[in-house]
Amino acid sequence: MHKLVRSSVGGLLLLMALAGCVSRSAPPAGTQLDRELAALAGDPVLGLSSLSVLAVRDGRVKYQGAFGHRFLHPSDPEQHQAANPDTLYRIASVSKFVTMLGVMRLVEAGTLSLDRDVGDYLGYQLRNPAFPNQALTLRMLLSHTSSLRDDAGYSWNAETSLQSGMAAKSGAWDSKRGPGAYFAYSNLNWGVIGTAMEAVTGERFDLLMRRLVLDPLEIRGGFNVAALSGADQDNLATLYRKRVPEGGPWRAGGPWFAQVDVPGQRHLAIAGLEHYVAGRNGTVFSPTGGLRISAAGLGKIMLMLLDGGRYRNSQFLSRATLQQIFATQWRYDPAAANGDTYHGLFTHWGLGTQHFDKLLGGASYPSSGHLGEAYGLLSVFAINFAERSGMVVLIGGTASDPSSTPGSYSALSRQEELVLTALHRHLLQDR
């Protein structure tokens, strides 16, 4: 969990962007924006191990850039590997937004329903023990109003069922607030969602998401790192923190410590997968945070959404479905105290979609999408339908603990604020 995240487009430039051909259309290399982002990546306090960004304006890719290193050799700087526009990142909770697209394709097909008891799909009753007569639905799971909590964990191995994993420990449920109204961000929601998707289709989650989302949008990457092509595995961004993996002090001036997707460990298969039964435990593939994808891949999703759900000549999602996705499902009401805002980070949600009340300082930029944070990574996917624009930010690690460098105008980190502000100032605001 992060800090724990309509109109038609056409023409040749769109087709090039959708095909992955546009890596940097404007501004040219060496501009002030390039220098500003490169300087941030190299800053001794706020510095970034790697940074990939993409900006869309007027329904087309306006800019794509990569800075820093996807891999930092611990003893020989000559063997550092630079990040590039095709580098894939484990994007943490922005994965939830992509998983939601798969859910909504199944809803459109009539395979799933947003308001049916999710236990009907799982094959067993899933109820909050304190509220046994209240059913859980996909709408509640997608909007974090299910009453599920992460205190008992939210991921289990391939040999453990979701049902037994949740029952093994206390803490999976809010005993005071039942399903339907109170917002509390929970990764476990997406474990249930992924398992339900498997149960109704009979397909393993990683393969299902490839069929439903990644292949139709011609996106490289996936939810199973061992199944990636050799070229994609070689171009993964290692995620870093400046503290040892087991914890301890964070030292901005110290060495980078690799956390995830370390060379030599990227090809490891999921243990027990050969005996895996679809529909028992979708958390194995981390629908909540395990997607590897590039900024360019997320850019394709953004362009599809801005084109009214169309990709090339096919309707990926209907306009009516897009309206459901981005319609308000929950909004924080201070008088009713109807949710946990997580220090102001969460105030307004749709279906698997966060609405940002304050993404930029001093500039109005009403947008929606998702945030992510895990293993040192920070990620932002923000789309503005009114201006037909958006921004993707993928940070592979920060020199300082983000909690020690808070933003000046939002609940984001200072690093995220600086990148978003630079992209907006140079590319998206009226000039």
PDB file of N, CA, C and O in Angstrom, residues 166-225:
ATOM      1  N   MET A 166      -6.797 -16.936   5.689  1.00  0.00           N
ATOM      2  CA  MET A 166      -7.533 -15.902   6.410  1.00  0.00           C
ATOM      3  C   MET A 166      -8.016 -16.403   7.769  1.00  0.00           C
ATOM      4  O   MET A 166      -8.111 -15.631   8.725  1.00  0.00           O
ATOM      5  N   ALA A 167      -8.315 -17.694   7.860  1.00  0.00           N
ATOM      6  CA  ALA A 167      -8.849 -18.237   9.105  1.00  0.00           C
ATOM      7  C   ALA A 167      -7.768 -18.545  10.128  1.00  0.00           C
ATOM      8  O   ALA A 167      -8.063 -18.689  11.318  1.00  0.00           O
ATOM      9  N   ALA A 168      -6.509 -18.628   9.684  1.00  0.00           N
ATOM     10  CA  ALA A 168      -5.430 -19.070  10.570  1.00  0.00           C
ATOM     11  C   ALA A 168      -5.105 -18.056  11.653  1.00  0.00           C
ATOM     12  O   ALA A 168      -4.612 -18.422  12.727  1.00  0.00           O
ATOM     13  N   LYS A 169      -5.343 -16.779  11.387  1.00  0.00           N
ATOM     14  CA  LYS A 169      -5.015 -15.756  12.355  1.00  0.00           C
ATOM     15  C   LYS A 169      -6.178 -14.793  12.494  1.00  0.00           C
ATOM     16  O   LYS A 169      -6.983 -14.626  11.584  1.00  0.00           O
ATOM     17  N   SER A 170      -6.228 -14.124  13.634  1.00  0.00           N
ATOM     18  CA  SER A 170      -7.220 -13.058  13.798  1.00  0.00           C
ATOM     19  C   SER A 170      -6.683 -11.795  13.129  1.00  0.00           C
ATOM     20  O   SER A 170      -5.495 -11.683  12.873  1.00  0.00           O
ATOM     21  N   GLY A 171      -7.547 -10.883  12.854  1.00  0.00           N
ATOM     22  CA  GLY A 171      -7.108  -9.613  12.284  1.00  0.00           C
ATOM     23  C   GLY A 171      -7.477  -9.419  10.837  1.00  0.00           C
ATOM     24  O   GLY A 171      -7.127  -8.402  10.241  1.00  0.00           O
ATOM     25  N   ALA A 172      -8.195 -10.366  10.232  1.00  0.00           N
ATOM     26  CA  ALA A 172      -8.598 -10.217   8.839  1.00  0.00           C
ATOM     27  C   ALA A 172      -9.831  -9.332   8.693  1.00  0.00           C
ATOM     28  O   ALA A 172     -10.159  -8.918   7.578  1.00  0.00           O
ATOM     29  N   TRP A 173     -10.530  -9.047   9.825  1.00  0.00           N
ATOM     30  CA  TRP A 173     -11.788  -8.324   9.761  1.00  0.00           C
ATOM     31  C   TRP A 173     -11.827  -7.180  10.764  1.00  0.00           C
ATOM     32  O   TRP A 173     -11.216  -7.242  11.823  1.00  0.00           O
ATOM     33  N   ASP A 174     -12.576  -6.157  10.417  1.00  0.00           N
ATOM     34  CA  ASP A 174     -12.892  -5.073  11.339  1.00  0.00           C
ATOM     35  C   ASP A 174     -14.090  -5.525  12.166  1.00  0.00           C
ATOM     36  O   ASP A 174     -15.180  -5.749  11.624  1.00  0.00           O
ATOM     37  N   SER A 175     -13.894  -5.677  13.449  1.00  0.00           N
ATOM     38  CA  SER A 175     -14.964  -6.196  14.305  1.00  0.00           C
ATOM     39  C   SER A 175     -15.975  -5.132  14.707  1.00  0.00           C
ATOM     40  O   SER A 175     -17.032  -5.454  15.261  1.00  0.00           O
ATOM     41  N   LYS A 176     -15.694  -3.867  14.409  1.00  0.00           N
ATOM     42  CA  LYS A 176     -16.581  -2.786  14.828  1.00  0.00           C
ATOM     43  C   LYS A 176     -17.381  -2.182  13.683  1.00  0.00           C
ATOM     44  O   LYS A 176     -18.436  -1.579  13.910  1.00  0.00           O
ATOM     45  N   ARG A 177     -16.873  -2.316  12.453  1.00  0.00           N
ATOM     46  CA  ARG A 177     -17.544  -1.689  11.310  1.00  0.00           C
ATOM     47  C   ARG A 177     -17.795  -2.746  10.250  1.00  0.00           C
ATOM     48  O   ARG A 177     -16.875  -3.390   9.774  1.00  0.00           O
ATOM     49  N   GLY A 178     -19.022  -2.876   9.863  1.00  0.00           N
ATOM     50  CA  GLY A 178     -19.386  -3.892   8.893  1.00  0.00           C
ATOM     51  C   GLY A 178     -19.161  -3.456   7.457  1.00  0.00           C
ATOM     52  O   GLY A 178     -18.755  -2.318   7.181  1.00  0.00           O
ATOM     53  N   PRO A 179     -19.393  -4.364   6.509  1.00  0.00           N
ATOM     54  CA  PRO A 179     -19.185  -4.069   5.093  1.00  0.00           C
ATOM     55  C   PRO A 179     -20.132  -2.988   4.583  1.00  0.00           C
ATOM     56  O   PRO A 179     -21.271  -2.876   5.027  1.00  0.00           O
ATOM     57  N   GLY A 180     -19.601  -2.160   3.675  1.00  0.00           N
ATOM     58  CA  GLY A 180     -20.480  -1.298   2.907  1.00  0.00           C
ATOM     59  C   GLY A 180     -20.305   0.184   3.013  1.00  0.00           C
ATOM     60  O   GLY A 180     -20.634   0.898   2.064  1.00  0.00           O
ATOM     61  N   ALA A 181     -19.806   0.711   4.122  1.00  0.00           N
ATOM     62  CA  ALA A 181     -19.804   2.161   4.275  1.00  0.00           C
ATOM     63  C   ALA A 181     -18.449   2.740   4.662  1.00  0.00           C
ATOM     64  O   ALA A 181     -18.055   3.783   4.161  1.00  0.00           O
ATOM     65  N   TYR A 182     -17.736   2.073   5.557  1.00  0.00           N
ATOM     66  CA  TYR A 182     -16.498   2.631   6.104  1.00  0.00           C
ATOM     67  C   TYR A 182     -15.313   2.270   5.213  1.00  0.00           C
ATOM     68  O   TYR A 182     -15.110   1.106   4.860  1.00  0.00           O
ATOM     69  N   PHE A 183     -14.498   3.262   4.846  1.00  0.00           N
ATOM     70  CA  PHE A 183     -13.335   3.054   3.991  1.00  0.00           C
ATOM     71  C   PHE A 183     -12.094   2.788   4.839  1.00  0.00           C
ATOM     72  O   PHE A 183     -11.792   3.548   5.764  1.00  0.00           O
ATOM     73  N   ALA A 184     -11.407   1.703   4.532  1.00  0.00           N
ATOM     74  CA  ALA A 184     -10.094   1.434   5.116  1.00  0.00           C
ATOM     75  C   ALA A 184      -9.293   0.648   4.078  1.00  0.00           C
ATOM     76  O   ALA A 184      -9.678  -0.461   3.695  1.00  0.00           O
ATOM     77  N   TYR A 185      -8.215   1.240   3.629  1.00  0.00           N
ATOM     78  CA  TYR A 185      -7.407   0.637   2.569  1.00  0.00           C
ATOM     79  C   TYR A 185      -6.898  -0.732   3.029  1.00  0.00           C
ATOM     80  O   TYR A 185      -6.304  -0.865   4.093  1.00  0.00           O
ATOM     81  N   SER A 186      -7.117  -1.760   2.198  1.00  0.00           N
ATOM     82  CA  SER A 186      -6.700  -3.113   2.552  1.00  0.00           C
ATOM     83  C   SER A 186      -6.231  -3.860   1.320  1.00  0.00           C
ATOM     84  O   SER A 186      -6.974  -4.016   0.346  1.00  0.00           O
ATOM     85  N   ASN A 187      -4.998  -4.347   1.369  1.00  0.00           N
ATOM     86  CA  ASN A 187      -4.459  -5.152   0.276  1.00  0.00           C
ATOM     87  C   ASN A 187      -5.203  -6.471   0.121  1.00  0.00           C
ATOM     88  O   ASN A 187      -5.305  -7.021  -0.975  1.00  0.00           O
ATOM     89  N   LEU A 188      -5.722  -6.990   1.239  1.00  0.00           N
ATOM     90  CA  LEU A 188      -6.413  -8.272   1.211  1.00  0.00           C
ATOM     91  C   LEU A 188      -7.629  -8.249   0.287  1.00  0.00           C
ATOM     92  O   LEU A 188      -8.005  -9.280  -0.283  1.00  0.00           O
ATOM     93  N   ASN A 189      -8.243  -7.085   0.123  1.00  0.00           N
ATOM     94  CA  ASN A 189      -9.353  -6.973  -0.831  1.00  0.00           C
ATOM     95  C   ASN A 189      -8.969  -7.556  -2.190  1.00  0.00           C
ATOM     96  O   ASN A 189      -9.741  -8.263  -2.826  1.00  0.00           O
ATOM     97  N   TRP A 190      -7.746  -7.232  -2.619  1.00  0.00           N
ATOM     98  CA  TRP A 190      -7.329  -7.645  -3.967  1.00  0.00           C
ATOM     99  C   TRP A 190      -6.941  -9.118  -4.027  1.00  0.00           C
ATOM    100  O   TRP A 190      -7.025  -9.740  -5.075  1.00  0.00           O
ATOM    101  N   GLY A 191      -6.556  -9.692  -2.894  1.00  0.00           N
ATOM    102  CA  GLY A 191      -6.349 -11.135  -2.868  1.00  0.00           C
ATOM    103  C   GLY A 191      -7.651 -11.880  -3.086  1.00  0.00           C
ATOM    104  O   GLY A 191      -7.708 -12.889  -3.799  1.00  0.00           O
ATOM    105  N   VAL A 192      -8.726 -11.368  -2.462  1.00  0.00           N
ATOM    106  CA  VAL A 192     -10.052 -11.961  -2.649  1.00  0.00           C
ATOM    107  C   VAL A 192     -10.509 -11.758  -4.092  1.00  0.00           C
ATOM    108  O   VAL A 192     -11.044 -12.677  -4.733  1.00  0.00           O
ATOM    109  N   ILE A 193     -10.289 -10.565  -4.619  1.00  0.00           N
ATOM    110  CA  ILE A 193     -10.686 -10.275  -6.002  1.00  0.00           C
ATOM    111  C   ILE A 193      -9.980 -11.213  -6.978  1.00  0.00           C
ATOM    112  O   ILE A 193     -10.605 -11.806  -7.865  1.00  0.00           O
ATOM    113  N   GLY A 194      -8.667 -11.356  -6.832  1.00  0.00           N
ATOM    114  CA  GLY A 194      -7.915 -12.221  -7.736  1.00  0.00           C
ATOM    115  C   GLY A 194      -8.368 -13.667  -7.649  1.00  0.00           C
ATOM    116  O   GLY A 194      -8.443 -14.374  -8.671  1.00  0.00           O
ATOM    117  N   THR A 195      -8.679 -14.121  -6.441  1.00  0.00           N
ATOM    118  CA  THR A 195      -9.144 -15.495  -6.268  1.00  0.00           C
ATOM    119  C   THR A 195     -10.511 -15.690  -6.904  1.00  0.00           C
ATOM    120  O   THR A 195     -10.778 -16.726  -7.539  1.00  0.00           O
ATOM    121  N   ALA A 196     -11.406 -14.710  -6.766  1.00  0.00           N
ATOM    122  CA  ALA A 196     -12.721 -14.790  -7.402  1.00  0.00           C
ATOM    123  C   ALA A 196     -12.595 -14.813  -8.922  1.00  0.00           C
ATOM    124  O   ALA A 196     -13.324 -15.551  -9.603  1.00  0.00           O
ATOM    125  N   MET A 197     -11.678 -14.018  -9.468  1.00  0.00           N
ATOM    126  CA  MET A 197     -11.461 -14.014 -10.915  1.00  0.00           C
ATOM    127  C   MET A 197     -11.033 -15.400 -11.394  1.00  0.00           C
ATOM    128  O   MET A 197     -11.493 -15.888 -12.434  1.00  0.00           O
ATOM    129  N   GLU A 198     -10.139 -16.028 -10.641  1.00  0.00           N
ATOM    130  CA  GLU A 198      -9.702 -17.376 -10.996  1.00  0.00           C
ATOM    131  C   GLU A 198     -10.858 -18.370 -10.899  1.00  0.00           C
ATOM    132  O   GLU A 198     -11.032 -19.242 -11.773  1.00  0.00           O
ATOM    133  N   ALA A 199     -11.637 -18.261  -9.838  1.00  0.00           N
ATOM    134  CA  ALA A 199     -12.684 -19.245  -9.576  1.00  0.00           C
ATOM    135  C   ALA A 199     -13.728 -19.274 -10.690  1.00  0.00           C
ATOM    136  O   ALA A 199     -14.206 -20.352 -11.076  1.00  0.00           O
ATOM    137  N   VAL A 200     -14.084 -18.096 -11.225  1.00  0.00           N
ATOM    138  CA  VAL A 200     -15.150 -18.068 -12.237  1.00  0.00           C
ATOM    139  C   VAL A 200     -14.638 -18.396 -13.638  1.00  0.00           C
ATOM    140  O   VAL A 200     -15.426 -18.759 -14.507  1.00  0.00           O
ATOM    141  N   THR A 201     -13.330 -18.255 -13.856  1.00  0.00           N
ATOM    142  CA  THR A 201     -12.785 -18.528 -15.188  1.00  0.00           C
ATOM    143  C   THR A 201     -12.041 -19.848 -15.269  1.00  0.00           C
ATOM    144  O   THR A 201     -11.843 -20.383 -16.370  1.00  0.00           O
ATOM    145  N   GLY A 202     -11.579 -20.371 -14.109  1.00  0.00           N
ATOM    146  CA  GLY A 202     -10.752 -21.566 -14.110  1.00  0.00           C
ATOM    147  C   GLY A 202      -9.344 -21.319 -14.585  1.00  0.00           C
ATOM    148  O   GLY A 202      -8.595 -22.262 -14.861  1.00  0.00           O
ATOM    149  N   GLU A 203      -8.941 -20.048 -14.663  1.00  0.00           N
ATOM    150  CA  GLU A 203      -7.613 -19.688 -15.161  1.00  0.00           C
ATOM    151  C   GLU A 203      -6.751 -19.109 -14.048  1.00  0.00           C
ATOM    152  O   GLU A 203      -7.242 -18.367 -13.194  1.00  0.00           O
ATOM    153  N   ARG A 204      -5.469 -19.437 -14.078  1.00  0.00           N
ATOM    154  CA  ARG A 204      -4.503 -18.889 -13.127  1.00  0.00           C
ATOM    155  C   ARG A 204      -4.431 -17.381 -13.312  1.00  0.00           C
ATOM    156  O   ARG A 204      -4.432 -16.877 -14.440  1.00  0.00           O
ATOM    157  N   PHE A 205      -4.325 -16.639 -12.212  1.00  0.00           N
ATOM    158  CA  PHE A 205      -4.432 -15.178 -12.278  1.00  0.00           C
ATOM    159  C   PHE A 205      -3.439 -14.555 -13.243  1.00  0.00           C
ATOM    160  O   PHE A 205      -3.801 -13.669 -14.028  1.00  0.00           O
ATOM    161  N   ASP A 206      -2.177 -14.962 -13.213  1.00  0.00           N
ATOM    162  CA  ASP A 206      -1.184 -14.326 -14.082  1.00  0.00           C
ATOM    163  C   ASP A 206      -1.516 -14.548 -15.546  1.00  0.00           C
ATOM    164  O   ASP A 206      -1.368 -13.635 -16.377  1.00  0.00           O
ATOM    165  N   LEU A 207      -1.983 -15.749 -15.899  1.00  0.00           N
ATOM    166  CA  LEU A 207      -2.342 -16.046 -17.281  1.00  0.00           C
ATOM    167  C   LEU A 207      -3.641 -15.351 -17.672  1.00  0.00           C
ATOM    168  O   LEU A 207      -3.802 -14.890 -18.805  1.00  0.00           O
ATOM    169  N   LEU A 208      -4.565 -15.272 -16.729  1.00  0.00           N
ATOM    170  CA  LEU A 208      -5.831 -14.592 -16.974  1.00  0.00           C
ATOM    171  C   LEU A 208      -5.613 -13.112 -17.266  1.00  0.00           C
ATOM    172  O   LEU A 208      -6.208 -12.554 -18.211  1.00  0.00           O
ATOM    173  N   MET A 209      -4.749 -12.456 -16.479  1.00  0.00           N
ATOM    174  CA  MET A 209      -4.479 -11.035 -16.705  1.00  0.00           C
ATOM    175  C   MET A 209      -3.753 -10.804 -18.024  1.00  0.00           C
ATOM    176  O   MET A 209      -3.931  -9.762 -18.657  1.00  0.00           O
ATOM    177  N   ARG A 210      -2.948 -11.754 -18.429  1.00  0.00           N
ATOM    178  CA  ARG A 210      -2.332 -11.631 -19.753  1.00  0.00           C
ATOM    179  C   ARG A 210      -3.392 -11.685 -20.838  1.00  0.00           C
ATOM    180  O   ARG A 210      -3.372 -10.896 -21.789  1.00  0.00           O
ATOM    181  N   ARG A 211      -4.357 -12.612 -20.696  1.00  0.00           N
ATOM    182  CA  ARG A 211      -5.407 -12.737 -21.712  1.00  0.00           C
ATOM    183  C   ARG A 211      -6.348 -11.534 -21.711  1.00  0.00           C
ATOM    184  O   ARG A 211      -6.731 -11.037 -22.782  1.00  0.00           O
ATOM    185  N   LEU A 212      -6.715 -11.070 -20.513  1.00  0.00           N
ATOM    186  CA  LEU A 212      -7.711 -10.010 -20.419  1.00  0.00           C
ATOM    187  C   LEU A 212      -7.169  -8.621 -20.698  1.00  0.00           C
ATOM    188  O   LEU A 212      -7.871  -7.782 -21.278  1.00  0.00           O
ATOM    189  N   VAL A 213      -5.926  -8.348 -20.280  1.00  0.00           N
ATOM    190  CA  VAL A 213      -5.427  -6.969 -20.290  1.00  0.00           C
ATOM    191  C   VAL A 213      -4.127  -6.807 -21.072  1.00  0.00           C
ATOM    192  O   VAL A 213      -4.050  -6.004 -22.013  1.00  0.00           O
ATOM    193  N   LEU A 214      -3.100  -7.543 -20.693  1.00  0.00           N
ATOM    194  CA  LEU A 214      -1.776  -7.262 -21.242  1.00  0.00           C
ATOM    195  C   LEU A 214      -1.682  -7.560 -22.734  1.00  0.00           C
ATOM    196  O   LEU A 214      -1.175  -6.739 -23.511  1.00  0.00           O
ATOM    197  N   ASP A 215      -2.143  -8.729 -23.152  1.00  0.00           N
ATOM    198  CA  ASP A 215      -2.065  -9.066 -24.572  1.00  0.00           C
ATOM    199  C   ASP A 215      -2.953  -8.179 -25.439  1.00  0.00           C
ATOM    200  O   ASP A 215      -2.504  -7.683 -26.481  1.00  0.00           O
ATOM    201  N   PRO A 216      -4.215  -7.937 -25.060  1.00  0.00           N
ATOM    202  CA  PRO A 216      -5.041  -7.051 -25.888  1.00  0.00           C
ATOM    203  C   PRO A 216      -4.471  -5.642 -26.051  1.00  0.00           C
ATOM    204  O   PRO A 216      -4.679  -5.004 -27.084  1.00  0.00           O
ATOM    205  N   LEU A 217      -3.758  -5.147 -25.037  1.00  0.00           N
ATOM    206  CA  LEU A 217      -3.166  -3.811 -25.109  1.00  0.00           C
ATOM    207  C   LEU A 217      -1.697  -3.855 -25.544  1.00  0.00           C
ATOM    208  O   LEU A 217      -1.029  -2.819 -25.556  1.00  0.00           O
ATOM    209  N   GLU A 218      -1.216  -5.042 -25.897  1.00  0.00           N
ATOM    210  CA  GLU A 218       0.163  -5.223 -26.377  1.00  0.00           C
ATOM    211  C   GLU A 218       1.183  -4.650 -25.391  1.00  0.00           C
ATOM    212  O   GLU A 218       2.092  -3.905 -25.751  1.00  0.00           O
ATOM    213  N   ILE A 219       1.000  -5.057 -24.136  1.00  0.00           N
ATOM    214  CA  ILE A 219       1.854  -4.574 -23.055  1.00  0.00           C
ATOM    215  C   ILE A 219       2.799  -5.680 -22.613  1.00  0.00           C
ATOM    216  O   ILE A 219       2.382  -6.799 -22.351  1.00  0.00           O
ATOM    217  N   ARG A 220       4.081  -5.360 -22.536  1.00  0.00           N
ATOM    218  CA  ARG A 220       5.071  -6.282 -22.020  1.00  0.00           C
ATOM    219  C   ARG A 220       5.000  -6.311 -20.498  1.00  0.00           C
ATOM    220  O   ARG A 220       4.614  -5.348 -19.864  1.00  0.00           O
ATOM    221  N   GLY A 221       5.406  -7.442 -19.904  1.00  0.00           N
ATOM    222  CA  GLY A 221       5.425  -7.565 -18.457  1.00  0.00           C
ATOM    223  C   GLY A 221       4.469  -8.635 -17.990  1.00  0.00           C
ATOM    224  O   GLY A 221       4.019  -9.484 -18.772  1.00  0.00           O
ATOM    225  N   GLY A 222       4.140  -8.612 -16.700  1.00  0.00           N
ATOM    226  CA  GLY A 222       3.218  -9.598 -16.171  1.00  0.00           C
ATOM    227  C   GLY A 222       3.291  -9.724 -14.662  1.00  0.00           C
ATOM    228  O   GLY A 222       4.123  -9.101 -13.995  1.00  0.00           O
ATOM    229  N   PHE A 223       2.419 -10.568 -14.110  1.00  0.00           N
ATOM    230  CA  PHE A 223       2.319 -10.798 -12.674  1.00  0.00           C
ATOM    231  C   PHE A 223       3.149 -11.984 -12.201  1.00  0.00           C
ATOM    232  O   PHE A 223       3.138 -12.309 -11.022  1.00  0.00           O
ATOM    233  N   ASN A 224       3.849 -12.650 -13.100  1.00  0.00           N
ATOM    234  CA  ASN A 224       4.705 -13.780 -12.743  1.00  0.00           C
ATOM    235  C   ASN A 224       6.077 -13.519 -13.329  1.00  0.00           C
ATOM    236  O   ASN A 224       6.309 -13.718 -14.522  1.00  0.00           O
ATOM    237  N   VAL A 225       7.001 -13.060 -12.502  1.00  0.00           N
ATOM    238  CA  VAL A 225       8.294 -12.610 -13.017  1.00  0.00           C
ATOM    239  C   VAL A 225       9.058 -13.730 -13.693  1.00  0.00           C
ATOM    240  O   VAL A 225       9.788 -13.505 -14.658  1.00  0.00           O
TER     241      VAL A 225
END
